[in-house]
CSV table of C-alpha atoms and ligand atoms in Angstrom, one decimal:
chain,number,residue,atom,x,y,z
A,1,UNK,CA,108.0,56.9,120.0
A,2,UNK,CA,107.9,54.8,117.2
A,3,UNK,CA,110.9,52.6,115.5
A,4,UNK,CA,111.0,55.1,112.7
A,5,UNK,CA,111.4,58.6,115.2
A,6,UNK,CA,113.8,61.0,113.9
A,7,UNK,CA,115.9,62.6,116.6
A,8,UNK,CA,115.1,66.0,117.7
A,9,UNK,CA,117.7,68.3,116.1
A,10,UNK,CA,120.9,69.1,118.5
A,11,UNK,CA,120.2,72.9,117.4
A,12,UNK,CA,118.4,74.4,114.5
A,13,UNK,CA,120.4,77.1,112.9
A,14,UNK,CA,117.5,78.0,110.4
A,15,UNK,CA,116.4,81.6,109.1
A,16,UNK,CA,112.8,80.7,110.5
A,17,UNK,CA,110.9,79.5,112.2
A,18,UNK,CA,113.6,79.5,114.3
A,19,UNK,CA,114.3,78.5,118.3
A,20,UNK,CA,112.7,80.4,120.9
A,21,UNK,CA,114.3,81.7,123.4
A,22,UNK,CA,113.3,80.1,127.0
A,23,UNK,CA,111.8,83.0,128.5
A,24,UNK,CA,109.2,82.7,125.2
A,25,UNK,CA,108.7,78.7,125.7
A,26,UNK,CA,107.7,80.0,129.1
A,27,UNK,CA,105.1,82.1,128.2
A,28,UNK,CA,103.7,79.7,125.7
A,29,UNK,CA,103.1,77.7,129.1
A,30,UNK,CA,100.9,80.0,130.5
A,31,UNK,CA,96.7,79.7,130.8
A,32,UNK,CA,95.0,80.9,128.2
A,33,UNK,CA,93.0,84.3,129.5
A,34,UNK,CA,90.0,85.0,128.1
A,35,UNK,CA,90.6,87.6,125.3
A,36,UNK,CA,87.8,89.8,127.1
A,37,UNK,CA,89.8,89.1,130.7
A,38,UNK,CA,90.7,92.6,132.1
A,39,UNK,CA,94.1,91.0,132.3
A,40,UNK,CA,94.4,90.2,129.0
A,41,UNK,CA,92.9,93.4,127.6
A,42,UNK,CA,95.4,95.4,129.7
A,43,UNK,CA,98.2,93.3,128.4
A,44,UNK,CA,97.2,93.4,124.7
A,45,UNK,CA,97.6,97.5,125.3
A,46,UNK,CA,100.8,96.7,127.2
A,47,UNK,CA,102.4,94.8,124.0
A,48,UNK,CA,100.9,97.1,121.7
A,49,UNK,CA,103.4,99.7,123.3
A,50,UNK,CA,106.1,97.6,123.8
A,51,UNK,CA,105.9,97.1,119.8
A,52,UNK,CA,105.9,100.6,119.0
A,53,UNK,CA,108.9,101.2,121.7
A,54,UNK,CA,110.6,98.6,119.6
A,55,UNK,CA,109.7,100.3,116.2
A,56,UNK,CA,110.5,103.5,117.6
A,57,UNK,CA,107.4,104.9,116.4
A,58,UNK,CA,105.1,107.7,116.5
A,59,UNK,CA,102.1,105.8,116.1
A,60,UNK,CA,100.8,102.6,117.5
A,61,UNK,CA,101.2,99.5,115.5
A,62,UNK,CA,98.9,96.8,114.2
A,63,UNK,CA,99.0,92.9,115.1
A,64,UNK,CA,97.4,90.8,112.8
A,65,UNK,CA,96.5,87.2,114.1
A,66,UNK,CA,98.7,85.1,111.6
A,67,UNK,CA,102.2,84.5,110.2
A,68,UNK,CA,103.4,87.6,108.2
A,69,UNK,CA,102.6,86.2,105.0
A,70,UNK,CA,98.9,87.8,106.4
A,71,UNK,CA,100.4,90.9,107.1
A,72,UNK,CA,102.3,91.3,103.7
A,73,UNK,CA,98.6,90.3,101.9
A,74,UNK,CA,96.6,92.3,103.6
A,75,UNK,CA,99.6,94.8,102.7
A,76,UNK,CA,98.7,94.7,99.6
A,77,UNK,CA,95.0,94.5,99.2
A,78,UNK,CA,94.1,97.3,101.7
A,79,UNK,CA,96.7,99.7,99.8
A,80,UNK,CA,97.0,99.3,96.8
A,81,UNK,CA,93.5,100.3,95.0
A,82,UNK,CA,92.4,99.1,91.5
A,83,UNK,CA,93.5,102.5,89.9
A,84,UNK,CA,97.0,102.3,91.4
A,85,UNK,CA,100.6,101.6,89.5
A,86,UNK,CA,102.7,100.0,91.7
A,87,UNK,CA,106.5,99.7,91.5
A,88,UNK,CA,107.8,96.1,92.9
A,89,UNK,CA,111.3,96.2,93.7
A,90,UNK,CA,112.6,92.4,92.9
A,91,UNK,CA,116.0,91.3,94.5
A,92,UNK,CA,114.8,87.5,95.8
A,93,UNK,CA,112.0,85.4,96.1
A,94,UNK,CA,109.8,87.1,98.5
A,95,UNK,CA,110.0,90.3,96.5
A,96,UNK,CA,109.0,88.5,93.6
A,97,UNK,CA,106.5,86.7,95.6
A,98,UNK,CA,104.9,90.4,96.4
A,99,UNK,CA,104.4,90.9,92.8
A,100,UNK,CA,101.7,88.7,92.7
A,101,UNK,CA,100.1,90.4,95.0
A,102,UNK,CA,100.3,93.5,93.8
A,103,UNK,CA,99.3,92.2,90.7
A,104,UNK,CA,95.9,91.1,92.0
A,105,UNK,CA,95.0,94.0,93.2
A,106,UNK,CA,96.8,96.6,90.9
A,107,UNK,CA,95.7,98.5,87.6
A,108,UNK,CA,99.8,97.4,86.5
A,109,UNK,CA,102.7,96.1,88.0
A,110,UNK,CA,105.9,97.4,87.0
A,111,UNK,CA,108.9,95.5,88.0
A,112,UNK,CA,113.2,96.1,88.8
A,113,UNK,CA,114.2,93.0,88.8
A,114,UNK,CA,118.2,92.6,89.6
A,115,UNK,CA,120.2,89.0,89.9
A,116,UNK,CA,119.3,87.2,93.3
A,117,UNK,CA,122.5,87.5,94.5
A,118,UNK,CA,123.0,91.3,93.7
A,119,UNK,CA,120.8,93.7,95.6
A,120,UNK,CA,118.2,96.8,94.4
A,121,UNK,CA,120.3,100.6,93.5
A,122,UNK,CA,118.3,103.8,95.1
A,123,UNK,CA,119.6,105.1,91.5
A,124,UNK,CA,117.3,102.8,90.0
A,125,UNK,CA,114.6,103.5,91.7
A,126,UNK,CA,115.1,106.9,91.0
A,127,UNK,CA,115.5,106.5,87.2
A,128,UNK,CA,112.0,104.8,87.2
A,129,UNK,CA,110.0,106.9,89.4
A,130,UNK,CA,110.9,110.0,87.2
A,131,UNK,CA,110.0,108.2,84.1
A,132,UNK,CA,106.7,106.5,85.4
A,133,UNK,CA,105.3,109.6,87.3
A,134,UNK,CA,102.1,107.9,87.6
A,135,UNK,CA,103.8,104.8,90.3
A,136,UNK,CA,101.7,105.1,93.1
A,137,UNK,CA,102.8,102.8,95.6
A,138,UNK,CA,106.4,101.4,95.9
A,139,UNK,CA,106.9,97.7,97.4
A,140,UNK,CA,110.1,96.8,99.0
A,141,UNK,CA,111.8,93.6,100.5
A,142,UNK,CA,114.3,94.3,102.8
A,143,UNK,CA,116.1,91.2,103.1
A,144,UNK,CA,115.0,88.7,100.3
A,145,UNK,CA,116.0,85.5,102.9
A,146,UNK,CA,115.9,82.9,100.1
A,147,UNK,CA,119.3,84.9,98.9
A,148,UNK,CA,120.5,86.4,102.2
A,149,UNK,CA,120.9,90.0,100.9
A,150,UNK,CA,120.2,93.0,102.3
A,151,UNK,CA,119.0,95.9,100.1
A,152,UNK,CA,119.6,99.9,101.3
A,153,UNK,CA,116.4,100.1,102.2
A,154,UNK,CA,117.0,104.2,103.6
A,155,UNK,CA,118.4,104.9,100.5
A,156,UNK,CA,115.3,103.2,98.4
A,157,UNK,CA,113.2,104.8,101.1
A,158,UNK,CA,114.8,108.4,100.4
A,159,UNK,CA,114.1,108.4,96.7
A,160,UNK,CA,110.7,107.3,97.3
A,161,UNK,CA,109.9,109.2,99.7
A,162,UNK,CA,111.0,112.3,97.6
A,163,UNK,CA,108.9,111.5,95.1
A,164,UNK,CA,105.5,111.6,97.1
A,165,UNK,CA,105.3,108.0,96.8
A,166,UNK,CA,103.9,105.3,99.3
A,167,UNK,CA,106.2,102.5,100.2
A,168,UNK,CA,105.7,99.0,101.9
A,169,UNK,CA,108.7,97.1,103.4
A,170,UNK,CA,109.0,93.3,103.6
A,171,UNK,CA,111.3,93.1,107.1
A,172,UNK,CA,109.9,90.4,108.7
A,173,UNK,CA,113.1,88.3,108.7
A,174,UNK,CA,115.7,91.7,109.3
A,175,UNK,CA,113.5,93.5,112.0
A,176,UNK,CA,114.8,92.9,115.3
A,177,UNK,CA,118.0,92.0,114.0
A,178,UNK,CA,119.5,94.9,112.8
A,179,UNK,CA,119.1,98.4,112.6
A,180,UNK,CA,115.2,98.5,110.5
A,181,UNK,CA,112.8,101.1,111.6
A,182,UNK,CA,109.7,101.8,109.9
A,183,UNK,CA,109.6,105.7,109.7
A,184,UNK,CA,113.8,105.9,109.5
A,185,UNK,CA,113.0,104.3,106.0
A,186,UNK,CA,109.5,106.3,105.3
A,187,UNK,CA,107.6,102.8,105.2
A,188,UNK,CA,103.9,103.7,104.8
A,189,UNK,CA,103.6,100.1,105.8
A,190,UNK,CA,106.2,98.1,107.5
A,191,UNK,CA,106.1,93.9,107.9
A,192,UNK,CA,107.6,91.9,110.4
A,193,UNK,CA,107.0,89.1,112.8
A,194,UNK,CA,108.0,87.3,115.9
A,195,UNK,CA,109.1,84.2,113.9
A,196,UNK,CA,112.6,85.4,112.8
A,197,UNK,CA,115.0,87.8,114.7
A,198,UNK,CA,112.6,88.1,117.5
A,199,UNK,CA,113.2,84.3,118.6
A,200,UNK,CA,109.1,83.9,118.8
A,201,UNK,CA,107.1,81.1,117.3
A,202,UNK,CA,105.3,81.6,114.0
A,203,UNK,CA,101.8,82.9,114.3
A,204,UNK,CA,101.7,86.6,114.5
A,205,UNK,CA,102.3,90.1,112.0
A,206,UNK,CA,103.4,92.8,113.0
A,207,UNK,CA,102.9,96.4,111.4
A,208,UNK,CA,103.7,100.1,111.2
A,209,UNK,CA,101.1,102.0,109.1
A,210,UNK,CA,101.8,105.7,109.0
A,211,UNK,CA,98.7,107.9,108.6
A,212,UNK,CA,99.2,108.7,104.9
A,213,UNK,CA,98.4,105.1,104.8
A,214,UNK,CA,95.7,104.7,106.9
A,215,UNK,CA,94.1,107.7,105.0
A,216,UNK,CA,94.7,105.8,101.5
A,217,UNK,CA,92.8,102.6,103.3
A,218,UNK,CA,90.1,104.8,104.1
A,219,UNK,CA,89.8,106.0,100.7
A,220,UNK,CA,90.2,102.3,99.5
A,221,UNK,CA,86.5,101.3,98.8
A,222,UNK,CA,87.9,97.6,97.9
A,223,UNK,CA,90.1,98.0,101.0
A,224,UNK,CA,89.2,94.6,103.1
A,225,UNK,CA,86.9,94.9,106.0
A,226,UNK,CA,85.1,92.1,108.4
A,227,UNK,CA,88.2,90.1,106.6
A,228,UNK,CA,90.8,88.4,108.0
A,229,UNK,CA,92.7,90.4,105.2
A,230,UNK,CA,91.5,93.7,106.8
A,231,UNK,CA,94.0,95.7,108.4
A,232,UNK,CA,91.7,98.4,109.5
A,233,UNK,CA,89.0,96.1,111.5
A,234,UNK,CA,92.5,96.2,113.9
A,235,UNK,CA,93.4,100.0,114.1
A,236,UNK,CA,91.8,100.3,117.5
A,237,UNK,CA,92.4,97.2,119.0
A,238,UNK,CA,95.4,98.2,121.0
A,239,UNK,CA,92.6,100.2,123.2
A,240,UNK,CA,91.7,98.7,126.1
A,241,UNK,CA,87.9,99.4,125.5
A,242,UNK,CA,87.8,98.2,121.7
A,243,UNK,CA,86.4,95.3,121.1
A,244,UNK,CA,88.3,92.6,118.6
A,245,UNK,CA,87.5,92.0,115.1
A,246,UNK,CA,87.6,88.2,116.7
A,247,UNK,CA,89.5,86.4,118.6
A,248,UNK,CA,93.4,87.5,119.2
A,249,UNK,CA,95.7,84.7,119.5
A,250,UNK,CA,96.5,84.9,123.2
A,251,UNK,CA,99.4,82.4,123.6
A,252,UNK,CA,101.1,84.4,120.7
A,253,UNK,CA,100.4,87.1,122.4
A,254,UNK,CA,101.6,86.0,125.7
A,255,UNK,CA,105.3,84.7,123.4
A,256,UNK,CA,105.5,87.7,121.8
A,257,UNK,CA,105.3,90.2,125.0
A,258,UNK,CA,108.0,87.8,126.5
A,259,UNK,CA,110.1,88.1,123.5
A,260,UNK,CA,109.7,91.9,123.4
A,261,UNK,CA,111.1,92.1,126.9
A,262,UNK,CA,114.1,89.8,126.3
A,263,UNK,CA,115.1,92.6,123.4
A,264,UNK,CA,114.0,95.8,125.4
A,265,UNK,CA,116.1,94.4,128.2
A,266,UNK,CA,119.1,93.5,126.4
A,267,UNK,CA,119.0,96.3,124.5
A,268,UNK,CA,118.5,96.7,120.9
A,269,UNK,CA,122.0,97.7,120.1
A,270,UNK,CA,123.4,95.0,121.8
A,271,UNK,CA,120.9,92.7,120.2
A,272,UNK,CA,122.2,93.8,116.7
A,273,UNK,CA,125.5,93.5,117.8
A,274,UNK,CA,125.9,89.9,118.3
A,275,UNK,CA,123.7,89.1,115.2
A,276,UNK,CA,126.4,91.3,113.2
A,277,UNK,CA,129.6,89.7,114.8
A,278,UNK,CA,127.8,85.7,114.6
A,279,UNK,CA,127.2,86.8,111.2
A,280,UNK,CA,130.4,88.2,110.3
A,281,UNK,CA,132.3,85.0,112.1
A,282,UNK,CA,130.0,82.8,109.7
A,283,UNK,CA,131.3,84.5,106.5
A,284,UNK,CA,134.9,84.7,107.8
A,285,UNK,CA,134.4,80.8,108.3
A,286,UNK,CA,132.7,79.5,105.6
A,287,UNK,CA,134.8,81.5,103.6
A,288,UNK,CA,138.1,80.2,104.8
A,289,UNK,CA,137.1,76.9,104.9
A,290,UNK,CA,137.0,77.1,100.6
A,291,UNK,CA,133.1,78.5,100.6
A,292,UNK,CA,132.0,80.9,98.4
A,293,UNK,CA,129.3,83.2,99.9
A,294,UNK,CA,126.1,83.5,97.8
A,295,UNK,CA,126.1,87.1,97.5
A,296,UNK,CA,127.9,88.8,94.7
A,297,UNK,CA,129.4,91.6,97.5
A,298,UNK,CA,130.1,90.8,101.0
A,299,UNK,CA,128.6,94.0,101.8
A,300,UNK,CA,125.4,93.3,100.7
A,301,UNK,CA,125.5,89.4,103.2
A,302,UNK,CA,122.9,89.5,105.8
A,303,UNK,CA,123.9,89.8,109.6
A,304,UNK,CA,120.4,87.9,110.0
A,305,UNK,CA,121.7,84.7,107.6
A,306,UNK,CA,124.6,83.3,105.5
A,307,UNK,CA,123.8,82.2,102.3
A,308,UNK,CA,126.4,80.0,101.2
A,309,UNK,CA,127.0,78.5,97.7
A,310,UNK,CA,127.2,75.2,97.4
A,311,UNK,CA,129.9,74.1,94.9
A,312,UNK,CA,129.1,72.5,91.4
A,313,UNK,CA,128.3,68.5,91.6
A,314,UNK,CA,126.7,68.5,95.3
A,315,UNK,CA,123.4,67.6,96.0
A,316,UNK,CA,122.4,71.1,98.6
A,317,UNK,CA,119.5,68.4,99.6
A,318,UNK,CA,121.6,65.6,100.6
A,319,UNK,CA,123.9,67.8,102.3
A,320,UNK,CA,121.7,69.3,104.8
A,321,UNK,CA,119.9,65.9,105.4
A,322,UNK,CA,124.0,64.7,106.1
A,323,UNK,CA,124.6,67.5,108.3
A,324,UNK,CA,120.8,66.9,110.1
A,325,UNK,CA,121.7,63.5,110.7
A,326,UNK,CA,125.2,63.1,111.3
A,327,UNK,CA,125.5,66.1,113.4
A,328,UNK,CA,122.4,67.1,114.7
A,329,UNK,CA,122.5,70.3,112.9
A,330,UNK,CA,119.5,71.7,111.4
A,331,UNK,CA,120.0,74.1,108.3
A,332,UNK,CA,117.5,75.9,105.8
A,333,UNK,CA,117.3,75.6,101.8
A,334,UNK,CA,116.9,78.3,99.0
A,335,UNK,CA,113.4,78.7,98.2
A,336,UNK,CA,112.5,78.6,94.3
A,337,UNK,CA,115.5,80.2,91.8
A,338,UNK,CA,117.9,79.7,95.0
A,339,UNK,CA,116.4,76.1,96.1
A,340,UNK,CA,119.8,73.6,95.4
A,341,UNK,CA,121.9,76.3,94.8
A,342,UNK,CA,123.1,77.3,98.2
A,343,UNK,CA,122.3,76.4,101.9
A,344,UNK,CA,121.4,79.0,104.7
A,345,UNK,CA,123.0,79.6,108.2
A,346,UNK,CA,120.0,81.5,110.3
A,347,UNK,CA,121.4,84.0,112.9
A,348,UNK,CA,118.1,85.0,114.4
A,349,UNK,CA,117.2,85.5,117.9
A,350,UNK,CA,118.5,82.8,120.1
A,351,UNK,CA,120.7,81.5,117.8
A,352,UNK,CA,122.7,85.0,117.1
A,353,UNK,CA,125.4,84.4,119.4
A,354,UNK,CA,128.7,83.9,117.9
A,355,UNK,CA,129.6,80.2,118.9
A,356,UNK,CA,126.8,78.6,116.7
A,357,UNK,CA,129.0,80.8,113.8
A,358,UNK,CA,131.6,78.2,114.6
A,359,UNK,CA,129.1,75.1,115.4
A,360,UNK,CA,127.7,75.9,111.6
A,361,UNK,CA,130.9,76.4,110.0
A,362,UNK,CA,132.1,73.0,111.4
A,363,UNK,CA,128.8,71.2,110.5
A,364,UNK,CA,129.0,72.4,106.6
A,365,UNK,CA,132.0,72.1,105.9
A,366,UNK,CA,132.0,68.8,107.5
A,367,UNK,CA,129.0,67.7,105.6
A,368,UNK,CA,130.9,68.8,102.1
A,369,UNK,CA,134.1,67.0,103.1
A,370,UNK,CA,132.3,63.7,104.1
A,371,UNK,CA,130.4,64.0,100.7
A,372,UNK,CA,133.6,64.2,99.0
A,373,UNK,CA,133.8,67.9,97.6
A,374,UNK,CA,137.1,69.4,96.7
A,375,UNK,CA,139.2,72.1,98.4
A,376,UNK,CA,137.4,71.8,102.1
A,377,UNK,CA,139.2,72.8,105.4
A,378,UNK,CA,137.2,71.9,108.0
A,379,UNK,CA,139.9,73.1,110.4
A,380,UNK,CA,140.8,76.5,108.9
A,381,UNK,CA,137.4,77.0,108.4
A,382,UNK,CA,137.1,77.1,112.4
A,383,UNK,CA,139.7,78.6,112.9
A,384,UNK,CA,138.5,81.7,110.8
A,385,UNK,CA,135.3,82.2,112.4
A,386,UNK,CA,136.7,82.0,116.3
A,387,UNK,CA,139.8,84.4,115.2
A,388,UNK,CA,137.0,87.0,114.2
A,389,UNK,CA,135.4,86.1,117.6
A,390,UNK,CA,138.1,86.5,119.8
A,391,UNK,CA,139.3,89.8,117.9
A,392,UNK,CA,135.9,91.3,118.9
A,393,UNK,CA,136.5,90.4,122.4
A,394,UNK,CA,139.4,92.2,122.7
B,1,PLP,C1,109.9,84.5,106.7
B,1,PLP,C2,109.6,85.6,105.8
B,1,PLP,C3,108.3,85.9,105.5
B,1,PLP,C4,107.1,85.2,106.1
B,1,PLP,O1,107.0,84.0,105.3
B,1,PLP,P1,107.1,82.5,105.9
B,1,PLP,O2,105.9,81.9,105.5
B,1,PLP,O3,107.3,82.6,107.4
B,1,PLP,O4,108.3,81.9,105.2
B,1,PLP,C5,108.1,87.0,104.6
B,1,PLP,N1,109.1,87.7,104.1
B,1,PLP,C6,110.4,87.4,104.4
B,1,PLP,C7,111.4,88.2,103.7
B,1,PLP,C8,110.7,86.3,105.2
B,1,PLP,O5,111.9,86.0,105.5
């Protein structure tokens, strides 16, 4: 400790990384095995399945070792060749962040860009693939965090998927929290990580790549291989008798299998449940308390994070560092376009249970009132977000 030692937070309602949940900080805890350890080799296969019985799907998936920033790169550069035109679907910051991606590795990037508080139309979509027949890969974010909107991603997934197209979804911060499967929405290669709705520490991706995929890597002579971009070097390594491209991350590995047990166990309706109703008390909340919600439609609000828009005249970085300080409340920022405009309320993992609706409600609007903005009730605020909780509790 030294004299200048910020207190740890009282709770971090972020939208990642987020808190683990204790049964992960357990695992973290444990020795590290050595990756070629019959142990470990038998429990790489073992979370291997346990991802696919969480993703519902027919094939196994792929871990890369990093945050999934590495699996939304490697993404793009193993499938999307130079000959391609890809379609980027723009709603937020991350989808615009794809984009450049694509770019890189694209013969032309076309582009839907929509306001960041209004979410992507399968109509759209629809309108573009028939006039750009030659769109060969489609790139999708399902919920653009920086805004805290979700797009239809079956919908977008339909239309694409009707025109022969190949589609990658961004759900690394929806997965787990919501109902987001990988070949419900005909994703040809599907993002997410530990870090958000699976209450995990940052450090791993995980992905779905459907065998139309894997056969357009294969064809994909600039597809990376002996990379840490490649996605292919790991296509076998959920066998026990593969060898790794190098070496696996096992204490990630050893968070992640814990965190895939917590949400097997409890059930993955009941997991989305109480990320929908913490959600759904937060809008009630912030709303009554004389909020505006960042998204242009209710409907379109996350269940995995509240944006909320912070009102003319107020510094959104002083706020949070009031409501850090004063309250022990940790909250995120917008990121880029959305950084001052509004502040975020995570619902992920650990922190989707519907009191810390009311703990973040209190700690805004508390903030905004102490820094002297207009129109705040603190108390009906409250009172908002626990009526929709009791309700739900019959
Ligand atoms: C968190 C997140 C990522 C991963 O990026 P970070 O470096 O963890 O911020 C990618 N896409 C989305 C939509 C995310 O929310």
């Amino acid at each position: 400790m030294t004299a200048t030692a910020i207190p740890d937070p009282v709770v971090t309602l972020t939208t990642g990384p987020v808190d683990a949940y204790p049964a992960v900080l357990r695992a973290l805890s444990k020795p590290v095995f050595y990756d070629y350890d019959p142990a470990f080799l038998a429990q790489y296969a073992a979370v291997n399945a346990k991802v696919q019985r969480a993703f519902h799907s027919s094939l196994p998936p792929v871990i890369l070792q990093g945050e999934p920033v590495l699996g939304l790169e490697a993404a793009a550069a193993s499938l999307i060749a130079k000959g391609d035109v890809v379609l980027n679907l723009v709603s937020g910051v991350y989808g615009k962040g794809f984009g450049y991606w694509a770019a890189r590795y694209a013969k032309e990037l076309v582009e839907l860009e929509v306001p960041y508080n209004e979410v992507i139309s399968a109509q759209a979509v629809a309108d573009i693939l028939a006039k750009r027949p030659d769109i060969a890969v489609v790139s999708l974010c399902h919920h653009d965090t920086p805004s805290g909107t979700i797009n239809p991603a079956l919908a977008i997934g339909a239309v694409v998927k009707a025109a022969g197209k190949l589609l990658i979804v961004d759900a690394v911060s929806s997965f787990g929290g919501m109902e987001i499967l990988p070949e419900a929405v005909g994703a040809d290669i599907f993002v997410t990580g530990p870090n958000k709705c699976l209450g995990c520490p940052p450090g791993l991706s995980l992905l779905h790549v459907s065998a139309a995929a894997w056969d357009k890597i294969a064809a994909n002579r600039d597809a990376p291989v002996a990379s840490i971009l490649s996605i292919s070097d790991w296509k076998r390594a959920h066998e026990a008798d593969q060898p790794f491209p190098f070496t696996p991350s096992v204490s990630e590995i050893n968070a992640l299998d814990a965190a895939l047990d917590v949400y097997l166990a409890e059930g993955e309706q009941a997991v989305w449940a109480r990320h929908a109703l913490t959600a759904r008390a937060c809008r009630a909340g912030v709303q009554a308390a004389g909020l505006r919600l960042w998204a242009a439609h209710e409907d379109i609000a996350s269940p995995t994070c509240t944006a909320v828009a912070i009102p003319e005249g107020i510094d959104e970085a002083k706020l949070r560092a009031l409501i850090r300080s004063r309250y022990g409340v940790m909250l995120s920022s917008g990121r880029a376009e959305t950084l001052g405009k509004l502040t975020r309320i995570g619902h992920m993992g650990t922190t989707a249970r519907p009191i810390y609706a009311v703990v973040a409600v209190a700690a805004i609007a508390g903030g905004l009132q102490a820094m002297g903005a207009k129109g705040i009730d603190v108390g009906a605020g409250v009172a908002a977000a626990m009526r929709v909780i009791d309700l739900a509790a019959g």
